[in-house]
Short mmCIF file of C-alpha atoms in Angstrom, two decimals:
data_model
loop_
_atom_site.label_atom_id
_atom_site.label_comp_id
_atom_site.label_asym_id
_atom_site.label_seq_id
_atom_site.Cartn_x
_atom_site.Cartn_y
_atom_site.Cartn_z
CA MET A 1 19.12 2.08 5.76
CA LYS A 2 17.31 -1.05 4.57
CA PHE A 3 14.23 -0.58 2.36
CA GLY A 4 11.46 -2.98 1.44
CA ILE A 5 9.40 -2.04 -1.61
CA LEU A 6 5.88 -3.15 -2.52
CA ILE A 7 4.60 -2.56 -6.06
CA ASN A 8 0.87 -3.07 -6.57
CA GLU A 9 0.37 -2.07 -10.20
CA GLY A 10 1.53 -3.37 -13.55
CA PRO A 11 3.68 -1.48 -16.05
CA TYR A 12 2.41 1.34 -18.30
CA GLN A 13 -1.21 1.42 -17.05
CA HIS A 14 -0.15 3.20 -13.86
CA GLN A 15 2.89 5.24 -12.92
CA ALA A 16 3.49 3.17 -9.77
CA SER A 17 6.24 0.97 -11.24
CA ASP A 18 8.04 3.99 -12.73
CA THR A 19 7.92 5.90 -9.45
CA ALA A 20 9.14 2.84 -7.56
CA TYR A 21 12.00 2.40 -10.04
CA ASN A 22 13.12 6.02 -9.67
CA PHE A 23 12.83 5.76 -5.88
CA VAL A 24 14.87 2.53 -5.77
CA LYS A 25 17.57 3.98 -8.04
CA ALA A 26 17.82 7.10 -5.89
CA ALA A 27 18.00 4.99 -2.72
CA LEU A 28 20.79 2.83 -4.19
CA ASP A 29 22.68 5.95 -5.34
CA LYS A 30 22.56 7.17 -1.76
CA GLY A 31 24.06 3.92 -0.52
CA HIS A 32 20.91 2.45 0.98
CA GLU A 33 20.15 -1.25 0.79
CA ILE A 34 17.06 -2.62 -0.96
CA PHE A 35 16.13 -5.73 1.02
CA ARG A 36 13.45 -6.89 -1.41
CA ILE A 37 11.02 -5.63 -4.04
CA PHE A 38 7.71 -7.47 -3.85
CA PHE A 39 5.25 -7.40 -6.74
CA TYR A 40 1.59 -7.87 -5.84
CA HIS A 41 -1.84 -7.41 -7.43
CA ASP A 42 -1.33 -6.41 -11.10
CA GLY A 43 2.22 -5.55 -10.09
CA VAL A 44 3.13 -9.14 -10.99
CA ASN A 45 2.82 -8.08 -14.64
CA ASN A 46 6.11 -6.20 -14.30
CA GLY A 47 7.78 -9.60 -14.38
CA THR A 48 6.76 -11.00 -17.77
CA ARG A 49 9.47 -10.99 -20.43
CA PHE A 50 6.77 -11.00 -23.14
CA THR A 51 6.17 -7.25 -23.08
CA VAL A 52 7.31 -5.45 -26.22
CA PRO A 53 6.84 -1.70 -25.80
CA PRO A 54 7.48 0.69 -28.72
CA GLN A 55 11.17 1.36 -29.43
CA ASP A 56 10.99 4.98 -28.28
CA ASP A 57 9.43 4.06 -24.92
CA ARG A 58 11.11 2.76 -21.80
CA ASN A 59 11.08 -1.00 -21.29
CA ILE A 60 9.90 -1.28 -17.70
CA GLN A 61 10.55 -5.01 -17.35
CA VAL A 62 14.05 -4.85 -18.83
CA ARG A 63 14.84 -1.88 -16.62
CA TRP A 64 13.95 -3.88 -13.50
CA SER A 65 15.88 -6.94 -14.70
CA GLU A 66 18.99 -4.85 -15.42
CA LEU A 67 18.81 -3.00 -12.10
CA ALA A 68 18.42 -6.33 -10.32
CA GLU A 69 21.47 -7.75 -12.04
CA LYS A 70 23.59 -4.69 -11.36
CA HIS A 71 22.72 -4.44 -7.67
CA GLY A 72 21.76 -8.00 -6.81
CA LEU A 73 18.17 -7.02 -6.05
CA ASP A 74 15.64 -9.60 -4.89
CA LEU A 75 12.60 -9.19 -7.18
CA VAL A 76 9.78 -11.36 -5.86
CA ILE A 77 6.47 -11.96 -7.61
CA CYS A 78 3.58 -13.15 -5.44
CA ILE A 79 2.61 -16.66 -6.48
CA ALA A 80 -1.12 -16.32 -5.76
CA ALA A 81 -1.40 -13.05 -7.67
CA ALA A 82 0.80 -14.45 -10.47
CA GLN A 83 -1.34 -17.56 -10.91
CA ARG A 84 -4.45 -15.40 -11.34
CA ARG A 85 -2.73 -13.29 -13.98
CA GLY A 86 -0.74 -15.84 -15.97
CA ILE A 87 2.80 -15.13 -14.84
CA MET A 88 4.69 -18.43 -14.81
CA ASP A 89 8.16 -19.69 -14.16
CA GLU A 90 9.34 -23.07 -15.40
CA ASP A 91 8.53 -25.01 -12.23
CA GLU A 92 5.09 -23.47 -11.83
CA ALA A 93 4.22 -24.04 -15.50
CA LYS A 94 5.20 -27.69 -15.12
CA ARG A 95 3.14 -28.04 -11.95
CA GLN A 96 0.09 -26.45 -13.58
CA GLY A 97 0.51 -28.34 -16.87
CA ILE A 98 1.00 -25.12 -18.84
CA ASP A 99 3.01 -25.22 -22.06
CA GLY A 100 5.44 -22.41 -21.40
CA ASN A 101 6.67 -19.77 -19.02
CA ASN A 102 7.09 -16.03 -19.26
CA ILE A 103 8.99 -14.91 -16.17
CA ALA A 104 11.63 -12.28 -16.84
CA PRO A 105 15.31 -12.58 -15.81
CA GLY A 106 16.03 -11.56 -12.24
CA PHE A 107 12.48 -12.17 -11.00
CA ARG A 108 11.42 -15.12 -8.85
CA ILE A 109 7.99 -16.36 -7.80
CA SER A 110 7.31 -16.94 -4.12
CA GLY A 111 4.69 -16.59 -1.41
CA LEU A 112 3.16 -13.65 0.42
CA GLY A 113 5.28 -14.50 3.43
CA GLN A 114 8.14 -12.82 1.56
CA LEU A 115 6.26 -9.52 1.78
CA ILE A 116 5.67 -9.88 5.51
CA GLU A 117 9.32 -10.81 5.98
CA ALA A 118 10.33 -7.66 4.07
CA GLY A 119 8.15 -5.65 6.47
CA ILE A 120 9.87 -7.27 9.43
CA GLN A 121 13.45 -7.07 8.14
CA ALA A 122 13.46 -3.68 6.42
CA ASP A 123 13.75 -0.38 8.27
CA ARG A 124 11.12 1.14 5.98
CA LEU A 125 8.51 -0.46 3.77
CA VAL A 126 7.37 1.82 0.95
CA VAL A 127 4.26 0.98 -1.06
CA PHE A 128 3.70 2.08 -4.65
CA GLY A 129 0.31 1.49 -6.20
CA ASP A 130 -2.81 3.23 -7.39
CA MET B 1 7.15 8.91 15.79
CA THR B 2 6.51 10.74 12.56
CA ILE B 3 4.96 9.56 9.33
CA LEU B 4 5.71 10.38 5.72
CA HIS B 5 2.35 10.29 3.94
CA THR B 6 2.34 9.92 0.17
CA VAL B 7 -0.69 10.84 -1.94
CA ASN B 8 -0.66 9.90 -5.61
CA LYS B 9 -4.12 10.85 -6.87
CA SER B 10 -5.66 14.07 -8.05
CA PRO B 11 -7.84 15.49 -5.26
CA PHE B 12 -10.52 16.17 -7.87
CA GLU B 13 -11.11 12.49 -8.59
CA ASP B 14 -10.28 10.77 -5.32
CA SER B 15 -10.65 11.50 -1.61
CA SER B 16 -7.15 10.30 -0.70
CA LEU B 17 -5.71 13.78 -0.08
CA GLU B 18 -8.68 14.80 2.08
CA SER B 19 -8.46 11.54 4.02
CA CYS B 20 -4.73 12.01 4.48
CA LEU B 21 -5.27 15.55 5.77
CA ARG B 22 -7.97 14.27 8.15
CA CYS B 23 -5.86 11.35 9.46
CA SER B 24 -2.43 12.97 9.75
CA LYS B 25 -0.87 14.52 12.82
CA ALA B 26 0.97 17.75 13.42
CA GLY B 27 4.64 17.28 12.62
CA SER B 28 4.08 14.74 9.87
CA THR B 29 5.04 15.25 6.24
CA ILE B 30 2.78 14.88 3.21
CA LEU B 31 4.46 14.22 -0.13
CA LEU B 32 2.32 14.65 -3.24
CA ILE B 33 3.45 12.40 -6.09
CA GLU B 34 2.19 11.38 -9.55
CA ASP B 35 -1.32 12.83 -10.11
CA GLY B 36 -1.30 13.81 -6.44
CA ILE B 37 0.75 16.90 -7.34
CA TYR B 38 -2.42 18.62 -8.62
CA GLY B 39 -3.28 18.96 -4.93
CA ALA B 40 -0.25 21.23 -4.57
CA THR B 41 -1.50 23.80 -7.07
CA GLU B 42 -2.80 27.28 -6.25
CA GLY B 43 -6.36 28.55 -6.66
CA THR B 44 -8.22 25.24 -6.57
CA ILE B 45 -11.24 24.21 -4.51
CA ILE B 46 -8.89 22.35 -2.17
CA SER B 47 -5.91 24.71 -1.94
CA ASP B 48 -7.23 26.45 1.21
CA LYS B 49 -7.38 23.08 2.96
CA VAL B 50 -3.82 22.30 1.89
CA LYS B 51 -2.61 25.71 3.11
CA ALA B 52 -4.38 25.17 6.44
CA ALA B 53 -2.56 21.84 6.83
CA MET B 54 0.76 23.57 6.14
CA ALA B 55 0.39 25.37 9.48
CA ASP B 56 1.42 22.23 11.38
CA ARG B 57 2.48 19.73 8.70
CA THR B 58 5.12 19.87 6.00
CA VAL B 59 3.73 19.56 2.49
CA CYS B 60 6.07 18.59 -0.36
CA ALA B 61 5.58 17.72 -4.01
CA LEU B 62 7.71 15.51 -6.23
CA GLN B 63 9.36 17.93 -8.66
CA PRO B 64 9.71 15.54 -11.63
CA ASP B 65 5.95 14.86 -11.44
CA VAL B 66 5.21 18.59 -11.14
CA GLU B 67 7.36 19.39 -14.17
CA ALA B 68 6.00 16.48 -16.21
CA ARG B 69 2.52 17.94 -15.78
CA GLY B 70 3.48 21.54 -16.50
CA MET B 71 2.44 22.73 -13.04
CA LYS B 72 5.72 24.26 -11.86
CA ASP B 73 4.45 27.85 -11.89
CA LYS B 74 1.21 26.98 -10.11
CA ILE B 75 2.55 25.42 -6.92
CA ILE B 76 1.33 26.92 -3.64
CA GLU B 77 4.01 29.06 -2.04
CA GLY B 78 5.72 27.21 0.80
CA ILE B 79 5.31 23.75 -0.69
CA LYS B 80 8.75 22.25 -0.97
CA LEU B 81 9.71 20.56 -4.22
CA VAL B 82 11.86 17.44 -3.86
CA ASP B 83 13.42 15.04 -6.35
CA TYR B 84 13.58 11.26 -5.96
CA ALA B 85 16.65 11.57 -3.74
CA GLY B 86 14.65 13.97 -1.58
CA PHE B 87 11.81 11.42 -1.49
CA VAL B 88 14.31 8.84 -0.20
CA ASP B 89 15.55 11.31 2.43
CA LEU B 90 11.99 11.97 3.61
CA ALA B 91 11.42 8.22 3.92
CA THR B 92 14.52 7.86 6.09
CA GLU B 93 13.87 10.98 8.20
CA ASN B 94 10.37 9.80 9.13
CA ASP B 95 9.72 6.58 11.06
CA THR B 96 7.07 5.13 8.75
CA VAL B 97 5.85 5.65 5.21
CA GLU B 98 2.09 5.56 4.67
CA SER B 99 0.81 5.43 1.10
CA TRP B 100 -2.72 6.72 0.60
CA LEU B 101 -3.55 4.47 -2.37
CA MET C 1 13.78 -14.18 10.94
CA SER C 2 13.90 -11.29 13.34
CA ASP C 3 12.82 -12.05 16.87
CA THR C 4 11.34 -8.61 17.41
CA THR C 5 7.64 -8.06 16.96
CA LYS C 6 6.61 -5.19 14.75
CA LYS C 7 3.33 -3.34 14.58
CA PHE C 8 1.71 -3.90 11.18
CA LEU C 9 -1.27 -1.85 10.04
CA TYR C 10 -3.25 -2.81 6.96
CA LEU C 11 -4.92 0.28 5.52
CA ASN C 12 -8.03 -0.53 3.47
CA ARG C 13 -9.60 2.28 1.45
CA LYS C 14 -11.27 0.46 -1.41
CA ALA C 15 -14.69 -1.13 -1.82
CA PRO C 16 -14.94 -4.88 -2.51
CA TYR C 17 -15.82 -6.56 -5.87
CA GLY C 18 -15.34 -3.51 -8.16
CA THR C 19 -11.61 -4.21 -7.91
CA ILE C 20 -9.60 -7.07 -6.43
CA TYR C 21 -7.70 -4.96 -3.86
CA ALA C 22 -9.94 -5.86 -0.90
CA LEU C 23 -9.73 -9.62 -1.50
CA GLU C 24 -5.99 -9.69 -2.10
CA SER C 25 -5.44 -7.45 0.94
CA LEU C 26 -7.34 -9.96 3.07
CA GLU C 27 -5.12 -12.73 1.68
CA VAL C 28 -2.05 -10.86 2.93
CA VAL C 29 -3.62 -10.44 6.38
CA LEU C 30 -4.31 -14.18 6.62
CA ILE C 31 -0.78 -15.16 5.54
CA GLY C 32 0.73 -12.45 7.72
CA ALA C 33 -1.09 -13.78 10.79
CA ALA C 34 1.28 -16.77 10.81
CA PHE C 35 4.23 -14.42 11.45
CA GLU C 36 2.93 -13.48 14.90
CA GLN C 37 3.36 -9.77 14.50
CA ASP C 38 1.17 -7.16 16.20
CA VAL C 39 -1.47 -6.71 13.51
CA ALA C 40 -4.24 -4.15 13.13
CA LEU C 41 -6.60 -3.33 10.27
CA ALA C 42 -7.97 0.11 9.43
CA PHE C 43 -10.99 0.69 7.24
CA VAL C 44 -11.22 4.22 5.86
CA ASP C 45 -13.22 5.78 2.99
CA ASP C 46 -14.80 3.13 0.73
CA GLY C 47 -12.83 0.51 2.66
CA VAL C 48 -15.70 0.46 5.18
CA TYR C 49 -17.82 -1.22 2.50
CA GLN C 50 -15.57 -4.29 2.75
CA ILE C 51 -17.06 -5.20 6.12
CA THR C 52 -20.74 -4.38 5.63
CA LYS C 53 -23.37 -7.00 6.48
CA GLY C 54 -25.60 -8.73 3.98
CA GLN C 55 -23.22 -9.10 1.04
CA ASP C 56 -24.68 -11.55 -1.50
CA THR C 57 -22.57 -12.05 -4.60
CA ALA C 58 -24.58 -14.89 -6.17
CA GLY C 59 -25.82 -12.59 -8.92
CA ILE C 60 -22.38 -11.39 -10.04
CA GLY C 61 -20.71 -14.80 -10.06
CA VAL C 62 -17.89 -13.72 -7.76
CA LYS C 63 -16.98 -15.38 -4.46
CA ASN C 64 -18.36 -13.57 -1.39
CA PHE C 65 -15.30 -13.26 0.82
CA SER C 66 -16.93 -11.20 3.57
CA PRO C 67 -17.43 -14.27 5.86
CA THR C 68 -13.63 -14.55 6.01
CA TYR C 69 -13.41 -11.36 8.08
CA SER C 70 -15.30 -13.21 10.83
CA ALA C 71 -12.45 -15.72 11.01
CA LEU C 72 -9.83 -13.06 11.71
CA GLY C 73 -10.44 -13.28 15.46
CA ASP C 74 -9.26 -16.91 15.36
CA TYR C 75 -6.00 -15.69 13.81
CA ASP C 76 -5.42 -13.21 16.66
CA VAL C 77 -6.30 -10.34 14.37
CA ASN C 78 -8.66 -8.47 16.62
CA LYS C 79 -7.84 -4.79 16.30
CA ILE C 80 -10.12 -3.64 13.55
CA TYR C 81 -10.40 0.13 13.40
CA VAL C 82 -13.17 1.79 11.42
CA GLU C 83 -13.00 5.52 10.88
CA LYS C 84 -16.12 7.23 12.22
CA GLU C 85 -16.09 10.03 9.64
CA SER C 86 -15.98 7.56 6.74
CA LEU C 87 -18.94 5.60 8.18
CA GLU C 88 -20.99 8.73 8.71
CA ALA C 89 -20.22 10.15 5.27
CA ARG C 90 -21.68 6.94 3.81
CA GLY C 91 -24.83 6.92 5.96
CA LEU C 92 -23.61 3.85 7.85
CA THR C 93 -23.42 2.98 11.53
CA VAL C 94 -21.60 0.16 13.30
CA ASP C 95 -24.88 -1.82 13.12
CA ASP C 96 -24.42 -2.03 9.35
CA LEU C 97 -21.09 -3.78 9.81
CA LEU C 98 -20.26 -7.45 10.30
CA ASP C 99 -20.35 -8.63 13.89
CA LEU C 100 -16.65 -9.39 14.29
CA LYS C 101 -15.68 -11.03 17.61
CA TYR C 102 -12.64 -12.51 19.27
CA GLU C 103 -11.98 -14.39 22.48
CA ASP C 104 -9.71 -12.46 24.83
CA GLU C 105 -7.19 -14.91 26.29
CA ASP C 106 -6.17 -12.31 28.90
CA ASP C 107 -9.75 -12.02 30.15
CA ASP C 108 -10.81 -15.68 30.64
CA TRP C 109 -11.59 -16.01 26.91
CA ALA C 110 -14.43 -13.52 27.14
CA GLU C 111 -15.98 -12.79 23.75
CA LYS C 112 -15.32 -9.21 22.67
CA ASP C 113 -15.93 -6.98 19.67
CA SER C 114 -13.01 -6.67 17.27
CA ILE C 115 -14.39 -3.55 15.59
CA ARG C 116 -13.53 -0.24 17.21
CA VAL C 117 -15.02 2.88 15.66
CA VAL C 118 -12.47 5.69 16.01
CA THR C 119 -12.33 9.30 14.91
CA ALA C 120 -9.86 10.46 12.29
CA GLN C 121 -7.69 12.00 14.98
CA GLU C 122 -7.73 8.79 17.05
CA LEU C 123 -6.82 6.87 13.91
CA ALA C 124 -3.97 9.33 13.28
CA ASP C 125 -2.59 8.44 16.73
CA ILE C 126 -2.92 4.71 15.98
CA MET C 127 -1.13 5.13 12.63
CA ASP C 128 1.61 7.01 14.38
CA GLU C 129 2.42 3.97 16.54
CA GLN C 130 2.92 1.59 13.60
CA ASP C 131 6.19 0.20 12.27
CA VAL C 132 4.82 -0.93 8.93
CA ILE C 133 1.76 0.37 7.10
CA LEU C 134 0.62 -1.74 4.16
CA SER C 135 -1.89 -0.24 1.78
CA PHE C 136 -3.35 -1.94 -1.27
#
């Protein structure tokens, strides 16, 4: 079965991203397909490579990046939500005249249409938030 | 069509469980996750409502969240504990997933 | 792009301004309208406060986005369900809500109300018919 995933909260503050990660891993283990993971609201903060959690804690961003690499996941950060919260890729930083970018490996920035498309294409859309 | 409802908040701080109980149909499944698992515990001001719902709906709780919060011995009898793989199965067995955020 | 139309329900349970959920949910609805799916909105619990009349945000320095709901009819978003129990619990009636209208192309463009107050059980039936339920 094909899953679309929506994550509405950032890392650490809420459990949403952890629950979504465990759900996605379990779905992949069962042989399901993850069509797309869309990050919205504060969820866009999962995609900054500038987070440095304590050594003995999980690194939520790195975990997503590694899972994406291993399984070819499509991690999409909403551009409108990202602009509000300072998540930038190289192109967007250039366009906005900002002196750097912070997007993590495996993530890409795109529009809300990608969420709607996930709803259309996936057999199930599962929302994780607060 | 059947719905898998997920509730992730404690019923003592948020109305999401009560709203889910009010707006869910017989035959649907309610999965309590994260702080929502406190709604699966025995002897609370809401446990009678949860038990009443169990007459025509299936109520489950996410076991890793139950264990993380030390509530394993307090779960209402008849509530099924599932792991993340079980969560995935519930999502596939039902037609839609509705998150009561 | 799939050529099948799916039923999308946006479930709104949070009040405006205190958090950004209501505004960013509305942004999804507006973008989603371009995809020509079968869209409905549900307002439950504090979500009903999103569509109350008389919002004036001048004093808090935040944009008042409530007028945008009135434009939804032009985007063919005209199934707006409000749960009766949530309204009543908050001492509200439909008269406290925005006057949301749409023109029904199947009925000689007659102007009709978009808001339909439904009981929890009626809403449960509506939710049951959906393919995708987005909550924020």
